[in-house]
XYZ file of C-alpha atoms in Angstrom:
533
model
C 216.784 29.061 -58.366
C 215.249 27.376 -61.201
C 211.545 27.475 -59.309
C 212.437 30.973 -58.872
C 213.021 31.532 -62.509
C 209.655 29.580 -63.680
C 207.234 31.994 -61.080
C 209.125 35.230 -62.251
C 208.497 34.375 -65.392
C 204.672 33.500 -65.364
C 204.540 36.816 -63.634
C 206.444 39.158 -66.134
C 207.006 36.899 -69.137
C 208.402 39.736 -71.110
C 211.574 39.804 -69.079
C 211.989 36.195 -69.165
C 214.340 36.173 -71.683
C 216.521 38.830 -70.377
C 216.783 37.293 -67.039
C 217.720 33.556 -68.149
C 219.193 34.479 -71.189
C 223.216 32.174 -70.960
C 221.660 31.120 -67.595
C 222.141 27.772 -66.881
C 222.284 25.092 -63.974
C 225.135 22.892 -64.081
C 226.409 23.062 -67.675
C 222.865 22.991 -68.766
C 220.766 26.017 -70.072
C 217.535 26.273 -68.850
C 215.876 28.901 -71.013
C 213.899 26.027 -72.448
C 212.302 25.024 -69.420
C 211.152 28.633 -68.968
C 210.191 28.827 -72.740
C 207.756 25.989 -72.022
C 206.811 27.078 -68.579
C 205.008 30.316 -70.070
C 202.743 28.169 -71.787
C 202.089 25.595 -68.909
C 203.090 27.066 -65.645
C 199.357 28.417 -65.271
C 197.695 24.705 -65.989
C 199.906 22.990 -63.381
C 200.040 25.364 -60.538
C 195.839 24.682 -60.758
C 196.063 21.241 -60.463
C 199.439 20.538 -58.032
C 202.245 22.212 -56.713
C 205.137 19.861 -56.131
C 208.053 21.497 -53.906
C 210.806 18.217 -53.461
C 214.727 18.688 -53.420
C 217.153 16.063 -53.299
C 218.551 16.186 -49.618
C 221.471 18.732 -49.921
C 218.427 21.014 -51.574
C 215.941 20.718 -49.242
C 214.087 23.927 -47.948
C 214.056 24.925 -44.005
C 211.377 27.531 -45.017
C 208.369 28.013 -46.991
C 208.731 30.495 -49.966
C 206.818 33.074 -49.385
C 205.735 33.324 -52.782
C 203.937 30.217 -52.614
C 200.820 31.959 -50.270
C 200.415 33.968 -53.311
C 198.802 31.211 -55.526
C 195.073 30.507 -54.315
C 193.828 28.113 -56.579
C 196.547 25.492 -55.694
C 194.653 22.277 -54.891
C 197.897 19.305 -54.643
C 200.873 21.111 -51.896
C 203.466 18.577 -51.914
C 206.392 19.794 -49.415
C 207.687 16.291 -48.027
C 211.279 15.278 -47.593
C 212.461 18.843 -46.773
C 213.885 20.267 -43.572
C 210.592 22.222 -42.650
C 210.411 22.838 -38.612
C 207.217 24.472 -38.509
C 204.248 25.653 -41.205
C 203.533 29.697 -41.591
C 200.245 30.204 -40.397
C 199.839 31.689 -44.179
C 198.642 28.136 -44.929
C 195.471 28.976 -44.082
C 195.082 31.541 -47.171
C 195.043 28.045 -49.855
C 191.558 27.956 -49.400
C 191.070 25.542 -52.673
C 194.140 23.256 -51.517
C 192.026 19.480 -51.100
C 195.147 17.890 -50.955
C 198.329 18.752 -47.976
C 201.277 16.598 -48.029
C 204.499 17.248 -45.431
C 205.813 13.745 -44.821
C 209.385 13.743 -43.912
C 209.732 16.902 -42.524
C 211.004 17.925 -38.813
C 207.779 19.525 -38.420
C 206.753 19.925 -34.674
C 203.109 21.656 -34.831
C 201.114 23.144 -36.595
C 199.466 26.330 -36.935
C 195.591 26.359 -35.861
C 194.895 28.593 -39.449
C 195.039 25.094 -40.862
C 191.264 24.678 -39.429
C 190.572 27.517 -42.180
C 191.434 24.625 -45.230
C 187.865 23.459 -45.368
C 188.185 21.613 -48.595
C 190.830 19.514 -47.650
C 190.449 16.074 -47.923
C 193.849 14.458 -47.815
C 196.403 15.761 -44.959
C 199.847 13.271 -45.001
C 201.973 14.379 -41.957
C 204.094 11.161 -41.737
C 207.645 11.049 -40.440
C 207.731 14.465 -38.575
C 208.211 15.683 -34.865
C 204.407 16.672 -33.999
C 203.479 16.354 -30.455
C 199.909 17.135 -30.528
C 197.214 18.040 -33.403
C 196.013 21.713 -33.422
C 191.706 21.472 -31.879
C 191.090 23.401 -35.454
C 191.415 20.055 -37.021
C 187.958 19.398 -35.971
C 186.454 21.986 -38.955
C 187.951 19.854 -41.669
C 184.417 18.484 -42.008
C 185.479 16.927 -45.948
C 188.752 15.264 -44.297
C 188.692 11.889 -45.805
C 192.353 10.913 -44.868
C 194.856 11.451 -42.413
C 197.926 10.225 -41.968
C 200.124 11.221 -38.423
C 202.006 7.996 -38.237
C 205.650 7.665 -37.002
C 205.551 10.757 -35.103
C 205.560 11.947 -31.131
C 201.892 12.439 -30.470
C 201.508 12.064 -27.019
C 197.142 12.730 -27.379
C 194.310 13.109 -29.900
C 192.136 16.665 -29.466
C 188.321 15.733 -28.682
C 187.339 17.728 -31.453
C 188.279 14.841 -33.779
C 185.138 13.411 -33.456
C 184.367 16.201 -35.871
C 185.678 15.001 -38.581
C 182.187 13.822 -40.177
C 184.000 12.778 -43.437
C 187.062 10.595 -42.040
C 187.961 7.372 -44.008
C 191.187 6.359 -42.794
C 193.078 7.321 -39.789
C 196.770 6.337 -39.073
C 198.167 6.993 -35.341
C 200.711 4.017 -36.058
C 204.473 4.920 -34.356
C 203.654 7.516 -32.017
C 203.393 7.783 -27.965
C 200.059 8.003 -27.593
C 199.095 6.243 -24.236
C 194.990 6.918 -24.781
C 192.346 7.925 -27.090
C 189.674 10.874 -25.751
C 186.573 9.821 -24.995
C 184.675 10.789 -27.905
C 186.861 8.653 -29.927
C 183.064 6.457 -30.030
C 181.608 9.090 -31.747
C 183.798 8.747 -35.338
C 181.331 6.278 -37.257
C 182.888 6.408 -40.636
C 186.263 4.710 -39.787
C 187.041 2.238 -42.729
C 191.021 2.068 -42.087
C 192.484 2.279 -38.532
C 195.739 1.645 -37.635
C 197.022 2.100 -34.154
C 200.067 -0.058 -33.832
C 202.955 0.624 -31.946
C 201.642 3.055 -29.356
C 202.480 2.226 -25.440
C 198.977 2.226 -24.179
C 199.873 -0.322 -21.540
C 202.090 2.442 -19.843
C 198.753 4.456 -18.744
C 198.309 5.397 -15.718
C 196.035 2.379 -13.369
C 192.804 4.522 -13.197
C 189.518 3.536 -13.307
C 188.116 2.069 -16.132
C 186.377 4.641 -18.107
C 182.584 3.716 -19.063
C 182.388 5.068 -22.886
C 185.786 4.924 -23.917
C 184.857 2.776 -27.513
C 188.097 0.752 -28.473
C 190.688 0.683 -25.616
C 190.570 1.174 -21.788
C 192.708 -0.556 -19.233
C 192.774 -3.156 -16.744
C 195.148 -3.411 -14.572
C 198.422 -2.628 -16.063
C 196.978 -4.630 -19.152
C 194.711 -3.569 -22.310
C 191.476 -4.393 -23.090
C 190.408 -3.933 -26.306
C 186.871 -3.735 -27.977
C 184.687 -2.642 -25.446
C 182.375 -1.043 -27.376
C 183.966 -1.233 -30.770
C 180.127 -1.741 -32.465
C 179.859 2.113 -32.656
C 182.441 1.624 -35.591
C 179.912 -0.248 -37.906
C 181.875 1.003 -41.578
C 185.357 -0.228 -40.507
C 187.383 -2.747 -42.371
C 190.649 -2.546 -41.834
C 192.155 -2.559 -37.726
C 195.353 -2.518 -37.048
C 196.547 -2.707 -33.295
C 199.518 -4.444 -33.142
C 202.430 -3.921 -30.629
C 200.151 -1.999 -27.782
C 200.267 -4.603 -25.309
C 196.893 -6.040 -25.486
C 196.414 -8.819 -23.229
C 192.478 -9.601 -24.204
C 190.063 -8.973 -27.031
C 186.312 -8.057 -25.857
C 183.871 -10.314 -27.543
C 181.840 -7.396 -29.184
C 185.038 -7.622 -31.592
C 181.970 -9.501 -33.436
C 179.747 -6.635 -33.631
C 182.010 -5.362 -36.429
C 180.119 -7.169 -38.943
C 182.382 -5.641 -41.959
C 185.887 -6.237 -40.747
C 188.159 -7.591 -43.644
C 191.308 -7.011 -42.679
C 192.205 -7.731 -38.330
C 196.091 -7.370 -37.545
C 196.374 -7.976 -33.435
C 200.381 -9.388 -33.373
C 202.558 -8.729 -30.996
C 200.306 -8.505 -28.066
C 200.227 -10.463 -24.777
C 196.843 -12.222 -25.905
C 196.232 -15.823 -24.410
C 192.750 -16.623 -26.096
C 190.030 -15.293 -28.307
C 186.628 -14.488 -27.941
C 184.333 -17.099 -29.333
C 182.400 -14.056 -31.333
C 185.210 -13.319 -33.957
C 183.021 -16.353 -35.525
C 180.770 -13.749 -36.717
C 183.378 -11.712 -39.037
C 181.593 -13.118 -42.157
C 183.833 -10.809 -44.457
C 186.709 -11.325 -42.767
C 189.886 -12.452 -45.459
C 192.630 -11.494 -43.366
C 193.711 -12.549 -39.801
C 197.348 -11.588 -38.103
C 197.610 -13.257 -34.658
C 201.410 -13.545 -34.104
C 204.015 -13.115 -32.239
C 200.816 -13.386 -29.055
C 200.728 -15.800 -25.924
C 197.589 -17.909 -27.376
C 197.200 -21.254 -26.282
C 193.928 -22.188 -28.237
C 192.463 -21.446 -31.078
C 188.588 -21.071 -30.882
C 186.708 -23.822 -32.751
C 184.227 -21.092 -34.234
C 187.142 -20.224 -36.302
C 185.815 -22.706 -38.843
C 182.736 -19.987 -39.119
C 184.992 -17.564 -40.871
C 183.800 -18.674 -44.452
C 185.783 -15.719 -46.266
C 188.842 -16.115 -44.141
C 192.149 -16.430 -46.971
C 194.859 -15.417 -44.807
C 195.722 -17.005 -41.399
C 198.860 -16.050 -39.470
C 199.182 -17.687 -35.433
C 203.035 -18.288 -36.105
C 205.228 -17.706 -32.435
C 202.558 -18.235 -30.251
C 202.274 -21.586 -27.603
C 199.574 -23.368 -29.506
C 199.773 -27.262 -28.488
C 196.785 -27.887 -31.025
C 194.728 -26.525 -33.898
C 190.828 -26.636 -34.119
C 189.395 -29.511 -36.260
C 188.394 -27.779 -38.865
C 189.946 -24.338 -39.916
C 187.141 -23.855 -42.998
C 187.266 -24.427 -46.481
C 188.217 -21.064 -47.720
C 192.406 -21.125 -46.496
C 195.067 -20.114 -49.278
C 197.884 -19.259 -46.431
C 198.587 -20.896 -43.375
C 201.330 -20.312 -41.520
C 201.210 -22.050 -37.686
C 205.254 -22.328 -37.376
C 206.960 -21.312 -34.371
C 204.518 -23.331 -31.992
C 204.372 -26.813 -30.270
C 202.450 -28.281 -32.637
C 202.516 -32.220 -32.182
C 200.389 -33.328 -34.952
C 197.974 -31.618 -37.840
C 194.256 -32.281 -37.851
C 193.047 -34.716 -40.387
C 190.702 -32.136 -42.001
C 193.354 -29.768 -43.050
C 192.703 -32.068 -46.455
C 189.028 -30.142 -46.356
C 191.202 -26.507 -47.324
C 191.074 -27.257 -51.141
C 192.422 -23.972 -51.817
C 195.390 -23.915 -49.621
C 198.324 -23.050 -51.284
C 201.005 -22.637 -48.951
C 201.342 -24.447 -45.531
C 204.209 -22.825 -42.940
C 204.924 -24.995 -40.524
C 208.386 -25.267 -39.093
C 209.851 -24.998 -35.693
C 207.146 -26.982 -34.269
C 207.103 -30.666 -32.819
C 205.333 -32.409 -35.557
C 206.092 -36.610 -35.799
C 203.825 -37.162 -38.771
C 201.748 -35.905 -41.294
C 198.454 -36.855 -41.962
C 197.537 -38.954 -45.182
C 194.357 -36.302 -46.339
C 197.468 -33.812 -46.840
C 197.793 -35.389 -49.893
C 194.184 -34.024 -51.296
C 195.792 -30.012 -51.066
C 195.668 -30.470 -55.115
C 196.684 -26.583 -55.315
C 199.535 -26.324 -52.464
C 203.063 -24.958 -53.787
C 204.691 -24.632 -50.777
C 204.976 -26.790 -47.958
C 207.345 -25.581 -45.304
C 207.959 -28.217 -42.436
C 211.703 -27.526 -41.411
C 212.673 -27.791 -38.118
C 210.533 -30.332 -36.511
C 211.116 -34.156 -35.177
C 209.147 -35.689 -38.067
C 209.699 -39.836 -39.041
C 208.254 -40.768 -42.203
C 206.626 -38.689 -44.633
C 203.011 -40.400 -46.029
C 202.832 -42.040 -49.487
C 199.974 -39.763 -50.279
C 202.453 -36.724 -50.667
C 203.235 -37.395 -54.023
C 199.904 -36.476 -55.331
C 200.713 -33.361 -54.501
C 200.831 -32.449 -58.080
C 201.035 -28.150 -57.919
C 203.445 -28.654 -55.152
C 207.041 -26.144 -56.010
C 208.725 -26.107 -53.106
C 209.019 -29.006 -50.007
C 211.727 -27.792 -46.895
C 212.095 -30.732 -44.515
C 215.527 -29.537 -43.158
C 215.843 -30.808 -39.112
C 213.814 -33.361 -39.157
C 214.427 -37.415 -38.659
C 213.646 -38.814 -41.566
C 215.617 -41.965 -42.556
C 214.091 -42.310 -46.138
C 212.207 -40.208 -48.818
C 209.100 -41.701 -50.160
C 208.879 -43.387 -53.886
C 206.038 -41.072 -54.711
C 207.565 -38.078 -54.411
C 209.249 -38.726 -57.389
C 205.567 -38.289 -59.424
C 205.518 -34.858 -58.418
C 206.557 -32.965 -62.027
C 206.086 -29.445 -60.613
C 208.722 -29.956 -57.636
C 211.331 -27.271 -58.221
C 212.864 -27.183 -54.551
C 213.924 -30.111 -52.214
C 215.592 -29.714 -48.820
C 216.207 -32.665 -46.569
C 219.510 -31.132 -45.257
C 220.713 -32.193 -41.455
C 218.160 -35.665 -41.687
C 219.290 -39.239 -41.098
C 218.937 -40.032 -44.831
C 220.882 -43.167 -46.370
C 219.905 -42.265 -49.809
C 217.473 -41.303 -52.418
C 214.733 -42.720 -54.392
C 215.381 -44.298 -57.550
C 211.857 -42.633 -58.402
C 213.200 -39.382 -58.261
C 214.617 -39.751 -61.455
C 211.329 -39.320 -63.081
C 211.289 -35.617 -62.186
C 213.066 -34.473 -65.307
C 211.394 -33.105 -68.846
C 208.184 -30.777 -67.242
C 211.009 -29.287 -64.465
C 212.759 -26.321 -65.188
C 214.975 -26.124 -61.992
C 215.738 -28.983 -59.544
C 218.050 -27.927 -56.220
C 217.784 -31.247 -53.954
C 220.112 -29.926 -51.199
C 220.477 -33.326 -48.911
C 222.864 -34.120 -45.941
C 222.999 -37.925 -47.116
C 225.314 -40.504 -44.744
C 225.697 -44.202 -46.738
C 225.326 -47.675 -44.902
C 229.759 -47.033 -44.408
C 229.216 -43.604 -42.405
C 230.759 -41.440 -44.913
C 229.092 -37.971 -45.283
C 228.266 -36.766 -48.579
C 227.703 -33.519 -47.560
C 225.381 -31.181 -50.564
C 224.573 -28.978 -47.693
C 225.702 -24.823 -47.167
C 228.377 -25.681 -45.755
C 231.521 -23.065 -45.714
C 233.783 -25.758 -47.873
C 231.165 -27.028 -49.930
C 228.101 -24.896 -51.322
C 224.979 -26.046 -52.464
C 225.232 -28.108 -55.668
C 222.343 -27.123 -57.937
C 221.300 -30.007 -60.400
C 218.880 -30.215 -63.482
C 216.855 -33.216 -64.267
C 219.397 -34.268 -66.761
C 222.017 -35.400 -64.045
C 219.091 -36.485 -61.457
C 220.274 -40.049 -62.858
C 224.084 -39.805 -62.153
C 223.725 -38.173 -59.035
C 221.692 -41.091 -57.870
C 223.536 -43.880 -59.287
C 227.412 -42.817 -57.834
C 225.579 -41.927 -54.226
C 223.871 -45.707 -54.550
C 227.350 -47.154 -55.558
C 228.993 -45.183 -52.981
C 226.410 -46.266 -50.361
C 226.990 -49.845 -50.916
C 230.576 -50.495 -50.743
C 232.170 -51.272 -47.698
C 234.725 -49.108 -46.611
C 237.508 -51.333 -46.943
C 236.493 -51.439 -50.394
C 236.818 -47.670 -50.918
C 239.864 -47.565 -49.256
C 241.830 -49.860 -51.169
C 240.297 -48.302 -54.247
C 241.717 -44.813 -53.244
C 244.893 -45.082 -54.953
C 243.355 -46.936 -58.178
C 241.691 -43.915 -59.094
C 241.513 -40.181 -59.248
C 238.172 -39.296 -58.990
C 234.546 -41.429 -58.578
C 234.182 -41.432 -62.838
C 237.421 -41.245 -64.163
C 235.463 -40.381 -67.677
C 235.583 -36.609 -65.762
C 237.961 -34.078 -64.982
C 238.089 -32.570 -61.483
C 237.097 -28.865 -62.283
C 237.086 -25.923 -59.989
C 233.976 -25.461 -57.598
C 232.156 -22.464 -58.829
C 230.259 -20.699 -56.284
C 227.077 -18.622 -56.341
C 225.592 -16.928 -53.390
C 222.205 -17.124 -54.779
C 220.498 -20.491 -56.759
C 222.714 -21.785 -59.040
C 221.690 -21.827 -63.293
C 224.480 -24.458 -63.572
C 223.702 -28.619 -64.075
C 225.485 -31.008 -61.375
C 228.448 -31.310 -64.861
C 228.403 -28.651 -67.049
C 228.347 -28.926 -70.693
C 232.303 -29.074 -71.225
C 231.953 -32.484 -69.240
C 233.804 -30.663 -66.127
C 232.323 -31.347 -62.578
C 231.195 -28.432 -60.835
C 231.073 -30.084 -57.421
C 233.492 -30.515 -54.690
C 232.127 -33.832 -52.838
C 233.659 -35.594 -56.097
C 237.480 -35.664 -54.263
């Protein structure tokens, strides 16, 4: 109603006042807005026209008043209820910019070839089955975006599109691409993921298809992928690629490579030759080995090969690593020149079947995060503690029967988890953690020389305990006491007294579902953990 108002009233302003005058929307009067739309309504329709309702507003149909203004260059219709686009469309000849994500759109008329200045087209989240051939004249097309739809194929006349920057195809049913696919040389972002191209038809292999063809009841991908010289950004994950063509290489000025959740056992020595490339997604595939040309990728920042069935890593992964995550493997041991990634800054890798660490770990002078949960590691190396950025150190699942002195020196450690270990105790060192720490949560599942569990793990009847530096010390000194009587001792002693430090009263356990802001006592002198009775 209100949109209604506004146009009216750009048309025939002289009866603007008559029509909204006591008119109001919800308790509120609007002749204001129309006031000041006289005076601007002209300006914005030239630069965008924005048509979005909250849901129990949304439009079914076009107004038809809208085909009316030609020098629109922004259409914004998404998150309507639109089934279908008058072929009026075609009459915005200055619109550059078409958005209808979020529609229930199902096609589209072919007077949409007519919008030759278009240069974005968002069709997102719709119904669409197929792309009208017209598409082909939108020579100045820079972007389009048909992901999460029900494309089942791609016109030919795409190849067309002289201009296109970025194409996304991602969440459709596409099962091929045509053949002159080969022919678009100014890809720079293309995403393909989550199309079932392995359900095509066996046929026989097609000689110039560029990027995917089949074999078997497999894909292959990269056949002739070279022809796409500008691109920098692939995305192909979830199509059921079982192997990666080797002139993956020939794509000299690929940053950005996302291939997980495939069926991939290996890669082709070439994808040495991505000099540019800073970001490589391999998980979630069947690999087994990791090519040692990997080490070539000098610009490589990024490197994902978690769930895969690697038994090994390459010697030498490069210099140029800030993320590594390898977890979800069967991993026995790291190599000994992970200590050459100088700019690694968080290493993921739990669920593996690592037994030790290697000492050069402790040269990673920038790594924060070290993630090694879940594995069947011993002893932990001395060298750790010159860790000296590191935050955060998980070592839940593992066998380790003691924590190493050194790990106290650490000042920056925020975050310790040795839960479900075969700990005895705790360093005294760790006491020296205190002034430069803002945080300390040392979450432990600790069992003394007299079997008794002091439990500080998520457990249902007692929740994490989250200490400052402050009562480090304490904490320490009753586990150490506790640890070295006999349980005879502590038996006898039950009745003598109340609670571990008499000096404190037995308060009730508050519980926060996130990270406690509370010290081990709280400031009242009241303990604030449950393992005390």
């Amino acid at each position: 109603r209100l949109g209604n108002l506004v146009h009216s009233s750009s048309k025939h302003p002289s009866n603007t006042n008559d029509e909204v005058k006591g008119s109001s929307f919800e308790g509120t009067t609007i002749a204001a807005i129309v006031s000041f739309s006289k005076r601007v309504w002209g300006k914005i329709l030239r630069e965008r026209l924005v048509y979005k309702h909250p849901p129990q507003l949304a439009i079914t149909t076009v107004p038809a008043y809208m085909w009316d203004m030609k020098f629109v260059t922004v259409l914004d219709l998404s998150s309507n209820k639109l089934k279908n686009l008058p072929s009026e469309i075609g009459s915005l000849l200055a619109l550059k910019d078409l958005r209808l994500s979020r529609n229930a759109i199902r096609s589209l008329p072919a007077q949409i070839g007519q919008l030759t200045n278009l240069e974005m087209v968002t069709l997102s989240h719709n119904s669409l089955r197929s792309l009208p051939q017209n598409i082909g004249h939108l020579r100045n097309l820079k972007q389009l975006l048909c992901d999460t739809n029900c494309l089942v194929s791609i016109p030919d006349e795409i190849e067309n599109l002289a201009s296109i920057e970025r194409l996304n195809l991602r969440s459709n049913s596409l099962i091929s691409l045509p053949r002159t696919f080969k022919n678009i040389n100014t890809l720079v972002d293309l995403d393909l993921s989550d199309n079932p191209f392995y359900q095509r038809e066996r046929t026989k292999k097609p000689k110039d298809l560029s990027d995917i063809v089949y074999h078997g009841s497999s894909v292959v991908f990269g056949e002739e992928v070279s022809r796409f010289g500008m691109l920098c950004t692939l995305r192909m994950s979830s199509c059921g690629i079982a192997f990666l063509s080797g002139s993956i290489g020939e794509i000299t000025k690929l940053e950005k490579l996302e291939i997980q959740k495939n069926l991939m056992t290996s890669l082709p020595v070439q994808i040495g030759k991505l000099k540019f490339l800073t970001f490589l997604d391999l998980s979630r595939n069947q690999l087994k080995l990791l090519p040692i040309e990997i080490k070539y990728l000098k610009s490589l920042k990024r490197l994902n090969v978690a769930s895969n069935r690697l038994e090994s890593l390459p010697p030498d992964l490069g210099s140029s690593l800030e993320i590594l995550r390898i977890n979800g493997n069967r991993l026995v041991s790291l190599p000994s020149k992970i200590g050459l990634l100088k700019a690694l800054q968080l290493l993921d890798g739990q669920s593996n079947k690592l037994t030790s660490l290697p000492t050069e770990l402790g040269t990673l002078s920038k790594l924060s995060h070290l993630e090694l949960s879940l594995n069947q590691i011993t002893s932990l190396p001395e060298t750790i503690g010159k860790l000296e950025a590191l935050e955060r150190l998980m070592l839940r699942g593992n066998l380790l029967k003691d924590i190493p002195a050194p790990i106290g020196e650490i000042k920056t450690l925020k975050y310790l988890d040795v839960r479900e270990n075969e700990l005895k105790g705790l360093p005294l060192q760790i006491e020296s953690l205190q002034a430069g720490v803002l945080k300390q949560s040392i979450q432990s599942y600790v069992r003394n020389s007299g079997g008794v569990a002091w439990d500080l793990g998520r457990k249902k009847q007692n929740r994490s305990i989250m200490m400052n530096a402050s009562s480090i010390k304490s904490f320490i000194a009753t586990l150490r006491s506790a640890g070295k009587s006999k349980p005879q001792e502590r038996k006898a002693n039950e009745g003598k007294q109340e609670n571990p430090r008499p000096e404190l009263k037995r308060g009730k356990l508050k519980v926060n579902r996130a990270f406690f802001d509370r010290s081990f006592v709280n400031r009242q002198g009241v303990c604030t953990s449950s393992w005390w009775s």
